[in-house]
mmCIF file of C-alpha atoms and ligand atoms in Angstrom:
data_model
loop_
_atom_site.group_PDB
_atom_site.id
_atom_site.type_symbol
_atom_site.label_atom_id
_atom_site.label_comp_id
_atom_site.label_asym_id
_atom_site.label_seq_id
_atom_site.Cartn_x
_atom_site.Cartn_y
_atom_site.Cartn_z
ATOM 1 C CA MET A 23 -4.286 -10.777 -22.926
ATOM 2 C CA ILE A 24 -7.725 -9.269 -22.450
ATOM 3 C CA GLY A 25 -6.378 -5.738 -22.660
ATOM 4 C CA LEU A 26 -8.885 -3.108 -21.662
ATOM 5 C CA PRO A 27 -8.979 -0.076 -23.975
ATOM 6 C CA THR A 28 -5.986 2.203 -23.586
ATOM 7 C CA ASP A 29 -8.420 5.066 -24.202
ATOM 8 C CA PRO A 30 -9.317 7.312 -21.305
ATOM 9 C CA ALA A 31 -12.701 6.837 -19.690
ATOM 10 C CA PRO A 32 -15.131 9.687 -20.490
ATOM 11 C CA TRP A 33 -14.795 12.284 -17.729
ATOM 12 C CA TRP A 34 -18.391 11.872 -16.513
ATOM 13 C CA LEU A 35 -17.962 8.090 -16.271
ATOM 14 C CA ALA A 36 -14.616 8.548 -14.456
ATOM 15 C CA ILE A 37 -16.333 10.791 -11.899
ATOM 16 C CA ALA A 38 -19.277 8.391 -11.498
ATOM 17 C CA LEU A 39 -17.114 5.255 -11.187
ATOM 18 C CA ALA A 40 -14.395 6.699 -8.926
ATOM 19 C CA GLY A 41 -17.047 8.453 -6.852
ATOM 20 C CA GLY A 42 -19.163 5.303 -6.627
ATOM 21 C CA VAL A 43 -16.274 3.094 -5.473
ATOM 22 C CA ALA A 44 -15.092 5.708 -2.952
ATOM 23 C CA PHE A 45 -18.633 6.067 -1.597
ATOM 24 C CA LEU A 46 -19.102 2.286 -1.262
ATOM 25 C CA ALA A 47 -15.736 2.023 0.542
ATOM 26 C CA PHE A 48 -16.852 4.796 2.890
ATOM 27 C CA ARG A 49 -20.160 3.029 3.535
ATOM 28 C CA ALA A 50 -18.292 -0.247 4.145
ATOM 29 C CA ARG A 51 -16.090 1.638 6.655
ATOM 30 C CA SER A 52 -12.901 0.847 4.680
ATOM 31 C CA LEU A 53 -12.278 4.593 4.195
ATOM 32 C CA SER A 54 -12.903 7.635 6.368
ATOM 33 C CA GLY A 55 -14.624 10.693 4.837
ATOM 34 C CA ASP A 56 -11.405 12.437 3.814
ATOM 35 C CA GLY A 57 -9.989 9.048 2.773
ATOM 36 C CA ALA A 58 -12.924 8.548 0.391
ATOM 37 C CA LEU A 59 -12.367 12.025 -1.074
ATOM 38 C CA ALA A 60 -8.663 11.257 -1.619
ATOM 39 C CA ALA A 61 -9.539 7.883 -3.208
ATOM 40 C CA PHE A 62 -12.000 9.637 -5.527
ATOM 41 C CA VAL A 63 -9.232 11.996 -6.732
ATOM 42 C CA VAL A 64 -6.651 9.205 -7.241
ATOM 43 C CA GLY A 65 -9.194 6.886 -8.904
ATOM 44 C CA GLY A 66 -10.547 9.636 -11.148
ATOM 45 C CA LEU A 67 -7.007 10.503 -12.302
ATOM 46 C CA GLY A 68 -6.328 6.853 -13.121
ATOM 47 C CA LEU A 69 -9.521 6.459 -15.160
ATOM 48 C CA ILE A 70 -8.857 9.650 -17.098
ATOM 49 C CA VAL A 71 -5.418 8.270 -18.111
ATOM 50 C CA SER A 72 -7.034 5.051 -19.383
ATOM 51 C CA TRP A 73 -9.549 2.354 -18.515
ATOM 52 C CA ALA A 74 -6.652 -0.025 -17.801
ATOM 53 C CA TRP A 75 -5.060 2.283 -15.181
ATOM 54 C CA GLY A 76 -8.376 2.976 -13.482
ATOM 55 C CA ILE A 77 -9.635 -0.609 -13.417
ATOM 56 C CA PHE A 78 -6.269 -1.892 -12.109
ATOM 57 C CA LEU A 79 -6.426 0.634 -9.271
ATOM 58 C CA ILE A 80 -10.001 -0.387 -8.413
ATOM 59 C CA ILE A 81 -9.168 -4.133 -8.413
ATOM 60 C CA TRP A 82 -6.032 -3.444 -6.322
ATOM 61 C CA PHE A 83 -8.134 -1.522 -3.815
ATOM 62 C CA VAL A 84 -10.915 -4.128 -3.626
ATOM 63 C CA LEU A 85 -8.362 -6.942 -3.053
ATOM 64 C CA ALA A 86 -6.530 -4.957 -0.325
ATOM 65 C CA SER A 87 -9.804 -4.042 1.409
ATOM 66 C CA ALA A 88 -11.022 -7.637 1.264
ATOM 67 C CA LEU A 89 -7.758 -8.888 2.804
ATOM 68 C CA SER A 90 -8.009 -6.268 5.568
ATOM 69 C CA ARG A 91 -11.521 -7.462 6.293
ATOM 70 C CA ILE A 92 -10.730 -11.184 6.612
ATOM 71 C CA GLY A 93 -10.395 -11.967 10.287
ATOM 72 C CA ARG A 94 -10.659 -8.297 11.194
ATOM 73 C CA ASP A 95 -11.611 -8.940 14.838
ATOM 74 C CA ARG A 96 -8.827 -11.446 15.380
ATOM 75 C CA LYS A 97 -6.256 -9.079 13.833
ATOM 76 C CA ALA A 98 -7.511 -6.083 15.832
ATOM 77 C CA VAL A 99 -7.088 -8.010 19.070
ATOM 78 C CA ARG A 100 -3.599 -9.152 18.070
ATOM 79 C CA THR A 101 -2.279 -5.712 17.074
ATOM 80 C CA GLN A 102 -4.202 -3.065 19.032
ATOM 81 C CA ASP A 103 -1.325 -2.114 21.322
ATOM 82 C CA ILE A 104 1.155 -1.686 18.482
ATOM 83 C CA VAL A 105 -0.375 -0.402 15.273
ATOM 84 C CA ALA A 106 -0.722 3.357 14.928
ATOM 85 C CA LYS A 107 -4.009 3.523 13.032
ATOM 86 C CA ALA A 108 -7.226 1.549 12.714
ATOM 87 C CA ASP A 109 -8.099 -0.097 9.411
ATOM 88 C CA ARG A 110 -10.420 2.676 8.291
ATOM 89 C CA ARG A 111 -8.019 4.469 5.959
ATOM 90 C CA ASP A 112 -7.790 8.250 6.014
ATOM 91 C CA ALA A 113 -6.558 10.642 3.316
ATOM 92 C CA VAL A 114 -2.943 10.506 4.523
ATOM 93 C CA GLN A 115 -2.950 6.706 4.197
ATOM 94 C CA VAL A 116 -4.606 6.851 0.766
ATOM 95 C CA PHE A 117 -1.952 9.252 -0.530
ATOM 96 C CA ALA A 118 0.828 7.257 1.180
ATOM 97 C CA ASN A 119 -0.239 4.223 -0.874
ATOM 98 C CA GLY A 120 -1.587 5.927 -4.006
ATOM 99 C CA GLY A 121 0.446 9.159 -4.206
ATOM 100 C CA VAL A 122 3.143 7.814 -6.550
ATOM 101 C CA PHE A 123 0.416 6.266 -8.747
ATOM 102 C CA ALA A 124 -1.425 9.621 -8.790
ATOM 103 C CA ALA A 125 1.788 11.489 -9.676
ATOM 104 C CA CYS A 126 2.438 9.067 -12.564
ATOM 105 C CA ALA A 127 -1.184 9.518 -13.723
ATOM 106 C CA PHE A 128 -0.832 13.286 -13.634
ATOM 107 C CA TRP A 129 2.434 13.093 -15.592
ATOM 108 C CA ALA A 130 0.822 10.730 -18.145
ATOM 109 C CA LEU A 131 -2.067 13.160 -18.654
ATOM 110 C CA THR A 132 0.379 15.888 -19.633
ATOM 111 C CA SER A 133 2.190 13.578 -22.122
ATOM 112 C CA ASP A 134 1.296 12.305 -25.601
ATOM 113 C CA PRO A 135 -0.929 9.265 -24.826
ATOM 114 C CA HIS A 136 0.886 7.025 -27.346
ATOM 115 C CA SER A 137 4.425 8.058 -26.333
ATOM 116 C CA ALA A 138 7.047 5.818 -24.751
ATOM 117 C CA THR A 139 6.839 8.050 -21.681
ATOM 118 C CA VAL A 140 3.300 6.838 -20.948
ATOM 119 C CA THR A 141 4.415 3.196 -21.349
ATOM 120 C CA VAL A 142 7.198 3.744 -18.788
ATOM 121 C CA LEU A 143 4.801 5.615 -16.486
ATOM 122 C CA GLY A 144 2.441 2.621 -16.694
ATOM 123 C CA VAL A 145 5.215 0.332 -15.449
ATOM 124 C CA ALA A 146 6.081 2.833 -12.689
ATOM 125 C CA ALA A 147 2.463 3.250 -11.565
ATOM 126 C CA ALA A 148 1.763 -0.504 -11.651
ATOM 127 C CA SER A 149 4.993 -1.210 -9.707
ATOM 128 C CA ALA A 150 4.123 1.419 -7.077
ATOM 129 C CA LEU A 151 0.712 -0.147 -6.466
ATOM 130 C CA THR A 152 2.197 -3.647 -6.560
ATOM 131 C CA ALA A 153 4.700 -2.606 -3.854
ATOM 132 C CA ALA A 154 1.925 -1.181 -1.668
ATOM 133 C CA GLY A 155 -0.136 -4.300 -2.390
ATOM 134 C CA ALA A 156 2.689 -6.723 -1.561
ATOM 135 C CA ASP A 157 3.212 -4.862 1.719
ATOM 136 C CA THR A 158 -0.514 -5.003 2.515
ATOM 137 C CA TRP A 159 -0.818 -8.681 1.570
ATOM 138 C CA SER A 160 2.193 -9.657 3.705
ATOM 139 C CA THR A 161 0.962 -7.603 6.659
ATOM 140 C CA GLU A 162 -2.595 -8.912 6.524
ATOM 141 C CA ILE A 163 -1.659 -12.547 5.902
ATOM 142 C CA GLY A 164 1.188 -12.478 8.444
ATOM 143 C CA THR A 165 -1.030 -10.828 11.057
ATOM 144 C CA LEU A 166 -3.795 -13.353 10.554
ATOM 145 C CA TRP A 167 -1.920 -16.631 10.075
ATOM 146 C CA GLY A 168 1.684 -15.974 11.098
ATOM 147 C CA GLY A 169 3.098 -16.825 14.494
ATOM 148 C CA SER A 170 5.087 -14.284 16.504
ATOM 149 C CA PRO A 171 7.143 -12.324 13.991
ATOM 150 C CA TRP A 172 10.916 -11.921 14.153
ATOM 151 C CA SER A 173 12.291 -8.394 14.388
ATOM 152 C CA LEU A 174 14.968 -7.735 11.742
ATOM 153 C CA ARG A 175 16.604 -5.225 14.082
ATOM 154 C CA THR A 176 16.899 -7.284 17.265
ATOM 155 C CA LEU A 177 16.531 -10.779 15.732
ATOM 156 C CA ARG A 178 14.113 -11.517 18.561
ATOM 157 C CA ARG A 179 10.471 -12.480 18.501
ATOM 158 C CA VAL A 180 8.237 -9.406 18.875
ATOM 159 C CA PRO A 181 4.484 -8.824 19.270
ATOM 160 C CA VAL A 182 2.252 -9.240 16.194
ATOM 161 C CA GLY A 183 1.935 -5.964 14.261
ATOM 162 C CA THR A 184 5.423 -4.619 15.039
ATOM 163 C CA SER A 185 6.933 -2.754 12.069
ATOM 164 C CA GLY A 186 10.098 -4.213 10.583
ATOM 165 C CA ALA A 187 9.288 -7.723 11.738
ATOM 166 C CA ILE A 188 8.605 -10.698 9.493
ATOM 167 C CA THR A 189 6.892 -14.073 9.500
ATOM 168 C CA LEU A 190 7.232 -16.838 6.919
ATOM 169 C CA SER A 191 3.545 -16.758 5.971
ATOM 170 C CA GLY A 192 3.599 -12.968 5.669
ATOM 171 C CA THR A 193 6.680 -13.014 3.443
ATOM 172 C CA LEU A 194 5.157 -15.667 1.181
ATOM 173 C CA GLY A 195 1.910 -13.696 1.131
ATOM 174 C CA GLY A 196 3.785 -10.630 -0.106
ATOM 175 C CA VAL A 197 5.494 -12.548 -2.927
ATOM 176 C CA VAL A 198 2.192 -14.140 -4.013
ATOM 177 C CA GLY A 199 0.536 -10.719 -3.822
ATOM 178 C CA ALA A 200 3.211 -9.074 -5.991
ATOM 179 C CA LEU A 201 2.997 -11.797 -8.656
ATOM 180 C CA THR A 202 -0.816 -11.740 -8.641
ATOM 181 C CA LEU A 203 -0.978 -7.969 -9.026
ATOM 182 C CA ALA A 204 1.688 -7.855 -11.771
ATOM 183 C CA VAL A 205 -0.156 -10.545 -13.777
ATOM 184 C CA LEU A 206 -3.447 -8.685 -13.254
ATOM 185 C CA ALA A 207 -1.861 -5.444 -14.523
ATOM 186 C CA ALA A 208 -0.823 -7.251 -17.723
ATOM 187 C CA VAL A 209 -4.186 -9.032 -18.144
ATOM 188 C CA ILE A 210 -5.971 -5.705 -17.778
ATOM 189 C CA GLY A 211 -3.590 -4.135 -20.305
ATOM 190 C CA MET A 212 -1.885 -1.550 -18.099
ATOM 191 C CA ILE A 213 1.572 -3.083 -18.766
ATOM 192 C CA SER A 214 2.891 -5.430 -21.448
ATOM 193 C CA THR A 215 3.433 -9.121 -20.611
ATOM 194 C CA SER A 216 7.193 -8.665 -21.063
ATOM 195 C CA THR A 217 7.283 -6.421 -17.953
ATOM 196 C CA ILE A 218 5.321 -8.696 -15.559
ATOM 197 C CA LEU A 219 8.438 -9.956 -13.767
ATOM 198 C CA ALA A 220 9.950 -6.457 -13.565
ATOM 199 C CA VAL A 221 6.769 -5.113 -11.963
ATOM 200 C CA ALA A 222 6.497 -8.075 -9.568
ATOM 201 C CA ALA A 223 10.182 -7.726 -8.573
ATOM 202 C CA GLY A 224 9.738 -3.969 -8.149
ATOM 203 C CA GLY A 225 6.790 -4.678 -5.863
ATOM 204 C CA ILE A 226 8.767 -7.164 -3.777
ATOM 205 C CA ALA A 227 11.720 -4.722 -3.559
ATOM 206 C CA GLY A 228 9.366 -1.980 -2.381
ATOM 207 C CA ALA A 229 7.830 -4.224 0.277
ATOM 208 C CA MET A 230 11.341 -5.216 1.436
ATOM 209 C CA ALA A 231 12.295 -1.536 1.659
ATOM 210 C CA ASP A 232 9.189 -1.025 3.762
ATOM 211 C CA THR A 233 10.226 -3.777 6.167
ATOM 212 C CA ILE A 234 13.847 -2.577 6.392
ATOM 213 C CA LEU A 235 12.788 1.043 6.958
ATOM 214 C CA GLY A 236 10.223 -0.211 9.463
ATOM 215 C CA ALA A 237 12.962 -2.054 11.352
ATOM 216 C CA TRP A 238 15.652 0.645 11.478
ATOM 217 C CA GLY A 239 14.231 3.985 10.396
ATOM 218 C CA GLN A 240 10.678 4.239 11.643
ATOM 219 C CA GLU A 241 9.983 6.144 14.839
ATOM 220 C CA ARG A 242 9.413 3.896 17.856
ATOM 221 C CA ARG A 243 7.625 5.111 20.948
ATOM 222 C CA TRP A 244 7.196 3.944 24.532
ATOM 223 C CA CYS A 245 4.139 3.869 26.759
ATOM 224 C CA SER A 246 5.474 4.339 30.291
ATOM 225 C CA ARG A 247 2.167 3.376 31.874
ATOM 226 C CA CYS A 248 1.930 -0.014 30.145
ATOM 227 C CA ALA A 249 5.717 -0.458 29.754
ATOM 228 C CA LEU A 250 5.141 -1.306 26.082
ATOM 229 C CA GLU A 251 6.720 -0.277 22.779
ATOM 230 C CA THR A 252 4.222 1.174 20.302
ATOM 231 C CA GLU A 253 3.877 3.277 17.124
ATOM 232 C CA ARG A 254 1.058 5.308 18.598
ATOM 233 C CA VAL A 255 1.656 8.891 19.753
ATOM 234 C CA VAL A 256 -1.210 8.402 22.193
ATOM 235 C CA HIS A 257 -1.413 4.792 23.396
ATOM 236 C CA THR A 258 -4.710 2.855 23.568
ATOM 237 C CA CYS A 259 -4.618 3.391 27.362
ATOM 238 C CA GLY A 260 -4.764 7.180 26.829
ATOM 239 C CA THR A 261 -1.155 7.891 27.814
ATOM 240 C CA THR A 262 0.940 10.154 25.564
ATOM 241 C CA THR A 263 3.956 8.062 24.580
ATOM 242 C CA ASP A 264 7.641 9.053 24.627
ATOM 243 C CA TYR A 265 10.168 8.956 21.809
ATOM 244 C CA LEU A 266 12.198 5.752 21.995
ATOM 245 C CA GLY A 267 14.185 5.433 18.772
ATOM 246 C CA GLY A 268 14.308 5.689 14.992
ATOM 247 C CA VAL A 269 13.938 8.792 12.840
ATOM 248 C CA ARG A 270 11.553 11.300 14.404
ATOM 249 C CA ARG A 271 8.268 11.714 12.473
ATOM 250 C CA LEU A 272 9.222 8.882 10.076
ATOM 251 C CA ASP A 273 5.889 7.184 10.655
ATOM 252 C CA ASN A 274 4.169 4.288 8.943
ATOM 253 C CA ASP A 275 2.580 6.518 6.273
ATOM 254 C CA LEU A 276 5.896 8.014 5.185
ATOM 255 C CA VAL A 277 7.468 4.533 5.162
ATOM 256 C CA ASN A 278 4.587 3.315 2.942
ATOM 257 C CA ALA A 279 5.082 6.213 0.522
ATOM 258 C CA LEU A 280 8.815 5.424 0.281
ATOM 259 C CA CYS A 281 7.916 1.744 -0.302
ATOM 260 C CA THR A 282 5.849 2.681 -3.383
ATOM 261 C CA LEU A 283 8.612 5.002 -4.647
ATOM 262 C CA VAL A 284 11.213 2.213 -4.380
ATOM 263 C CA GLY A 285 8.745 -0.122 -6.134
ATOM 264 C CA ALA A 286 8.269 2.314 -9.032
ATOM 265 C CA LEU A 287 12.001 2.969 -9.482
ATOM 266 C CA VAL A 288 13.062 -0.695 -9.273
ATOM 267 C CA GLY A 289 10.190 -1.807 -11.540
ATOM 268 C CA CYS A 290 11.173 0.752 -14.211
ATOM 269 C CA ALA A 291 14.874 -0.040 -13.935
ATOM 270 C CA LEU A 292 14.267 -3.782 -14.335
ATOM 271 C CA ALA A 293 11.848 -3.260 -17.245
ATOM 272 C CA GLU A 294 14.473 -1.072 -18.916
ATOM 273 C CA ILE A 295 17.211 -3.701 -18.386
ATOM 274 C CA GLY A 296 14.801 -6.384 -19.686
ATOM 275 C CA SER A 297 14.142 -4.464 -22.879
ATOM 276 C CA ILE A 298 17.878 -4.078 -23.546
ATOM 277 C CA LEU A 299 18.705 -7.776 -22.964
HETATM 278 ZN ZN1 ZN B 312 -0.368 2.367 27.472
#
């Protein structure tokens, strides 16, 4: 494995690198202003833990942004009535995807850098990002190349972009994404090669949790003017939508955060079982 240094980046380099990437993402309209600030904080924390943590986060982010960008116009047209937010990520979305990673980084900074705790936290943080990544990869690939997705809840075909619905290409995209990210984490040196499968499986479990929560838990709303189901509180037509079903205020961001938490817990559990066997 290449294995980047497990040393922390110097603080001034962490600020420059995290700040530079956040600024470029803002300029490229991948992040809003507060989203860029949040990304700077999460990225800086990662780099201060170690080069490996920080560089994995940056590669994860670049891959996710690139996938969001491919066929952006086509995807926007296919999902505009359904999806709650545009693809310019704000601070809430950044923390929904990177909050568990940031919490692990913060915990690692308060621990002895060569302790077993930091090794476990590395698996947890990598699994959390892999879960968010697998979810992003499946959404982006399914939205772009999938046909009409099937709703897990109603077992009927639903419009592209509906939460809790799956396509074959999207599901495969998520599995490929999880494996790619887990291998990258090991190549970079954030996790050991013996935990690649645990991290990948944690990522897939997290993405599955996201889909299941999206199908049954997430708040669904109704635009009476367009007679359409949506996730938006205010529909694209300007009408304020009504509550239709699911858990109130359990929106896509909260579902994403839970997805990364499931990823971290399952990844750690499987790595632990693997080390015993
Ligand atoms: Zn409407």
